[in-house]
Short mmCIF file of the C-alpha atoms (twelve columns), coordinates in Angstrom:
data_MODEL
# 
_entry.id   MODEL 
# 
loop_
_atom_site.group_PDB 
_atom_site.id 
_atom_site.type_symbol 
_atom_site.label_atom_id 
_atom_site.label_alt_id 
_atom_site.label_comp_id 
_atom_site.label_asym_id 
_atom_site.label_seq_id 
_atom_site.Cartn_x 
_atom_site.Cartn_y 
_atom_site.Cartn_z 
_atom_site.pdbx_PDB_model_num 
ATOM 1   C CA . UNK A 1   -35.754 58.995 113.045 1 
ATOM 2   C CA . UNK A 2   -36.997 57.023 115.915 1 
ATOM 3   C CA . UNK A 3   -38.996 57.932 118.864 1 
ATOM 4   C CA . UNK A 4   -38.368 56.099 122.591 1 
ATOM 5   C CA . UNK A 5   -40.878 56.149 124.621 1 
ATOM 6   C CA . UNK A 6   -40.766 56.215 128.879 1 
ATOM 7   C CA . UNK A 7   -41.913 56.393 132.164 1 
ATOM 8   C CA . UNK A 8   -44.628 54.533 132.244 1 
ATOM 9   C CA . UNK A 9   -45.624 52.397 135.382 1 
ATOM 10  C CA . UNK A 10  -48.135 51.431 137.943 1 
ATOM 11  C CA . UNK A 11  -49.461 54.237 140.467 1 
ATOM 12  C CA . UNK A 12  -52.288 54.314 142.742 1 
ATOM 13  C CA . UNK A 13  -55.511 56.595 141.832 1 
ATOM 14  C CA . UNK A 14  -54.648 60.083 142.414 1 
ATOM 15  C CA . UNK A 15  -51.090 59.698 141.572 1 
ATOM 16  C CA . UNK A 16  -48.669 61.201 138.998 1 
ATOM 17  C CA . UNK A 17  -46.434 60.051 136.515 1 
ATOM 18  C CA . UNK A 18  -44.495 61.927 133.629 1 
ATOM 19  C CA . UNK A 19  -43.712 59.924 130.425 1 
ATOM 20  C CA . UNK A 20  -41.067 61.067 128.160 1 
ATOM 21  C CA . UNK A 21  -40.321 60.689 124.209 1 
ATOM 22  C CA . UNK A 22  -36.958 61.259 122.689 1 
ATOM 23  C CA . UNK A 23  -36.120 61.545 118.775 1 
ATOM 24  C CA . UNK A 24  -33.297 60.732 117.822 1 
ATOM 25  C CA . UNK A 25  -31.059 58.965 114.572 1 
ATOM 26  C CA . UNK A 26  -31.878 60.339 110.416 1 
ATOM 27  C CA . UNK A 27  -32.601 63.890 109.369 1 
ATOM 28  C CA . UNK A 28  -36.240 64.588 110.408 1 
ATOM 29  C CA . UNK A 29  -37.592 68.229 111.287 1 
ATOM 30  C CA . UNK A 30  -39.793 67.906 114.102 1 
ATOM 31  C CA . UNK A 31  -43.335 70.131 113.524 1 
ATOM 32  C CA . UNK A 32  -46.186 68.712 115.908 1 
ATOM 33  C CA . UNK A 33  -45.880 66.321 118.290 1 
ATOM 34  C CA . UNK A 34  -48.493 64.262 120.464 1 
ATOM 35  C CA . UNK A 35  -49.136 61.822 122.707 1 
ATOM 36  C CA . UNK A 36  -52.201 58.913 122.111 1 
ATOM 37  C CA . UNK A 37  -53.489 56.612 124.450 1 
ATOM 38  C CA . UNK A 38  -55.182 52.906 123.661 1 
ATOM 39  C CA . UNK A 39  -57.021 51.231 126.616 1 
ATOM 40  C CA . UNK A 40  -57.729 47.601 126.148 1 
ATOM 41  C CA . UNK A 41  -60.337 46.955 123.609 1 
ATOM 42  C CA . UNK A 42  -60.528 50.975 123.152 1 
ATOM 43  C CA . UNK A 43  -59.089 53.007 119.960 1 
ATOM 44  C CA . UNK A 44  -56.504 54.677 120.119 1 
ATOM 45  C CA . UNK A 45  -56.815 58.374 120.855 1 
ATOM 46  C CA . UNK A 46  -55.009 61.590 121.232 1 
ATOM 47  C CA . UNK A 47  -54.491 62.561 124.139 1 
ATOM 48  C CA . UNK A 48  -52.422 65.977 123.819 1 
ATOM 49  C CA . UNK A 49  -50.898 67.631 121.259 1 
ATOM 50  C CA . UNK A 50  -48.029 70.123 121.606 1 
ATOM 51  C CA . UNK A 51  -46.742 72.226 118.418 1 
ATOM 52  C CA . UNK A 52  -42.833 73.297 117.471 1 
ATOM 53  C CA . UNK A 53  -44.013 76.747 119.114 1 
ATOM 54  C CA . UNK A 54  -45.601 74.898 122.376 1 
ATOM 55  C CA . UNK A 55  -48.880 75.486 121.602 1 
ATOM 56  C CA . UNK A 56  -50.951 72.831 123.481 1 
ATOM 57  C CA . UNK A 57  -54.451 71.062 122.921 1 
ATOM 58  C CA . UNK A 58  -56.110 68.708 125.405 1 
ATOM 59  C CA . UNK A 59  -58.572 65.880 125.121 1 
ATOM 60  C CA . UNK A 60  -61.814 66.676 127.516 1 
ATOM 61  C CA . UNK A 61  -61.081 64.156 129.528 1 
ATOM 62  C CA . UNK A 62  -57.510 65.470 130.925 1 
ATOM 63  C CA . UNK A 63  -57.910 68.832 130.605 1 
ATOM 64  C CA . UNK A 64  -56.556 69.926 134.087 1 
ATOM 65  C CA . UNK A 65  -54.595 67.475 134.760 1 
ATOM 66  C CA . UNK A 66  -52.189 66.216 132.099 1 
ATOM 67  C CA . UNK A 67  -49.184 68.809 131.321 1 
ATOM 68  C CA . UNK A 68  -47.485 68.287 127.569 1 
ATOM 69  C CA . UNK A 69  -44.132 69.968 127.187 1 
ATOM 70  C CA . UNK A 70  -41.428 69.724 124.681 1 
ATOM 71  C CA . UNK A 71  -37.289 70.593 124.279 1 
ATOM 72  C CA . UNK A 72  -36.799 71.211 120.913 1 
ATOM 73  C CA . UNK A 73  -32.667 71.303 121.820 1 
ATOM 74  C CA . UNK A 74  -33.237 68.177 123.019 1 
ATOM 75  C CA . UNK A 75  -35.829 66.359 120.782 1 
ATOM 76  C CA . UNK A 76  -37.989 65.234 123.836 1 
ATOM 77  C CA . UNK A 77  -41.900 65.638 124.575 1 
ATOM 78  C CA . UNK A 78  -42.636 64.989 127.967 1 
ATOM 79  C CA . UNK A 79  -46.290 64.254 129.323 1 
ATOM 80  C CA . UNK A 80  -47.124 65.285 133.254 1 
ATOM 81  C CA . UNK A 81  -50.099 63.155 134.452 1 
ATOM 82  C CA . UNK A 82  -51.507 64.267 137.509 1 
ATOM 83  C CA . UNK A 83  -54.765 62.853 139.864 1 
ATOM 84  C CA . UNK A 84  -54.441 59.611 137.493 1 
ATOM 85  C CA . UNK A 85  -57.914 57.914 137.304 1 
ATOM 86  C CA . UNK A 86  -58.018 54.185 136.721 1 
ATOM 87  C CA . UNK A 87  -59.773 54.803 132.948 1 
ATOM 88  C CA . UNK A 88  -56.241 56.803 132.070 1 
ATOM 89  C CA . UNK A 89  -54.391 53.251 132.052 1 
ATOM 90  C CA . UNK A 90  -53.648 52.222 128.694 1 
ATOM 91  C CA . UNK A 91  -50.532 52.313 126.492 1 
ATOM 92  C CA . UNK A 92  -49.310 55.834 126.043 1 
ATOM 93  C CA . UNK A 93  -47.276 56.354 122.389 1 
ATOM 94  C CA . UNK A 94  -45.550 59.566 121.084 1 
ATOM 95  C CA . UNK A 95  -46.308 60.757 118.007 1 
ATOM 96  C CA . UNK A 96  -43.923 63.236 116.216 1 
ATOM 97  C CA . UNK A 97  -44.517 64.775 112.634 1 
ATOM 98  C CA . UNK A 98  -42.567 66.541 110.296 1 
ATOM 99  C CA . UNK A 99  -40.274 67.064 107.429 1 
ATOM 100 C CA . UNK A 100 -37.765 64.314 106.708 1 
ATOM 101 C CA . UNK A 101 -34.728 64.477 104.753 1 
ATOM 102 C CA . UNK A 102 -36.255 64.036 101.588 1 
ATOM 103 C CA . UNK A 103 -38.257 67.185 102.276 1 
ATOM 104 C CA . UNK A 104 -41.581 64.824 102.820 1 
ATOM 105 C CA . UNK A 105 -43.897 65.671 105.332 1 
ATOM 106 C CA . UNK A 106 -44.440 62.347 107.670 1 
ATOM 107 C CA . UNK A 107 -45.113 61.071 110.617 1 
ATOM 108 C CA . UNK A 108 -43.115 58.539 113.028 1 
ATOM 109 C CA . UNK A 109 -44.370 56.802 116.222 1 
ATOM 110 C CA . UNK A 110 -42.654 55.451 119.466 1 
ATOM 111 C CA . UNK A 111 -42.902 51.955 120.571 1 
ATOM 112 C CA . UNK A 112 -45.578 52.797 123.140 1 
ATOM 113 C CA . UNK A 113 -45.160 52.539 127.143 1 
ATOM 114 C CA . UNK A 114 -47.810 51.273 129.773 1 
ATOM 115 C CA . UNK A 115 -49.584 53.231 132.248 1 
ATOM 116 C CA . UNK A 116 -51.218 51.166 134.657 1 
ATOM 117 C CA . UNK A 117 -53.766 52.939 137.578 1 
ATOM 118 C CA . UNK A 118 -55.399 50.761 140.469 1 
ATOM 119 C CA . UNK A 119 -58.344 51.688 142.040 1 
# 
């Protein structure tokens, strides 16, 4: 399975952006998925995690104002950022884990996508 990655950009402090992640391709039975972040120089972290049921978690740092929401018909995650800060630019990937065809737990990640906030 593979996981595309989009909507990242440039936007002005304060403003939004939504990225999205599709799976798609192989036999792969999507469990958890998640969204990390890695600023320049930084590690990467998660950023929000959103389970097969929709269950959500939150890092500190964008609770209130990052959305994560999933359609399991359509094997997308998408992330709403809202009231971007400039320390929320970084590259955003998806993360998606679960059970591939040879009944093997795993975990695949997307290519990444940018986020870029001035100040």
């Amino acid at each position: 399975v593979q996981l595309q990655a989009s909507g990242g950009g440039l936007v002005q402090a304060g403003g939004s952006l939504r990225l999205s992640c599709t799976a798609s391709g192989g036999v792969f039975s999507i469990v958890n998925m998640g969204w990390y972040r890695q600023g320049t120089g930084k590690q990467r972290e998660l950023v929000a995690g959103i389970s097969s049921r929709g269950s959500t978690s939150y890092a500190d740092s964008v609770k209130g104002r990052f959305t994560a929401s999933r359609d399991n018909v359509e094997n997308t995650m998408y992330l709403r950022m809202n009231n971007l800060k400039p320390e929320d630019a970084a590259v955003y990937y998806c993360n998606a884990a679960g059970w591939d065809g040879a009944n093997r737990y795993s975990e695949v990640w997307g290519q990444g996508t940018q986020v870029t906030v001035s100040s």
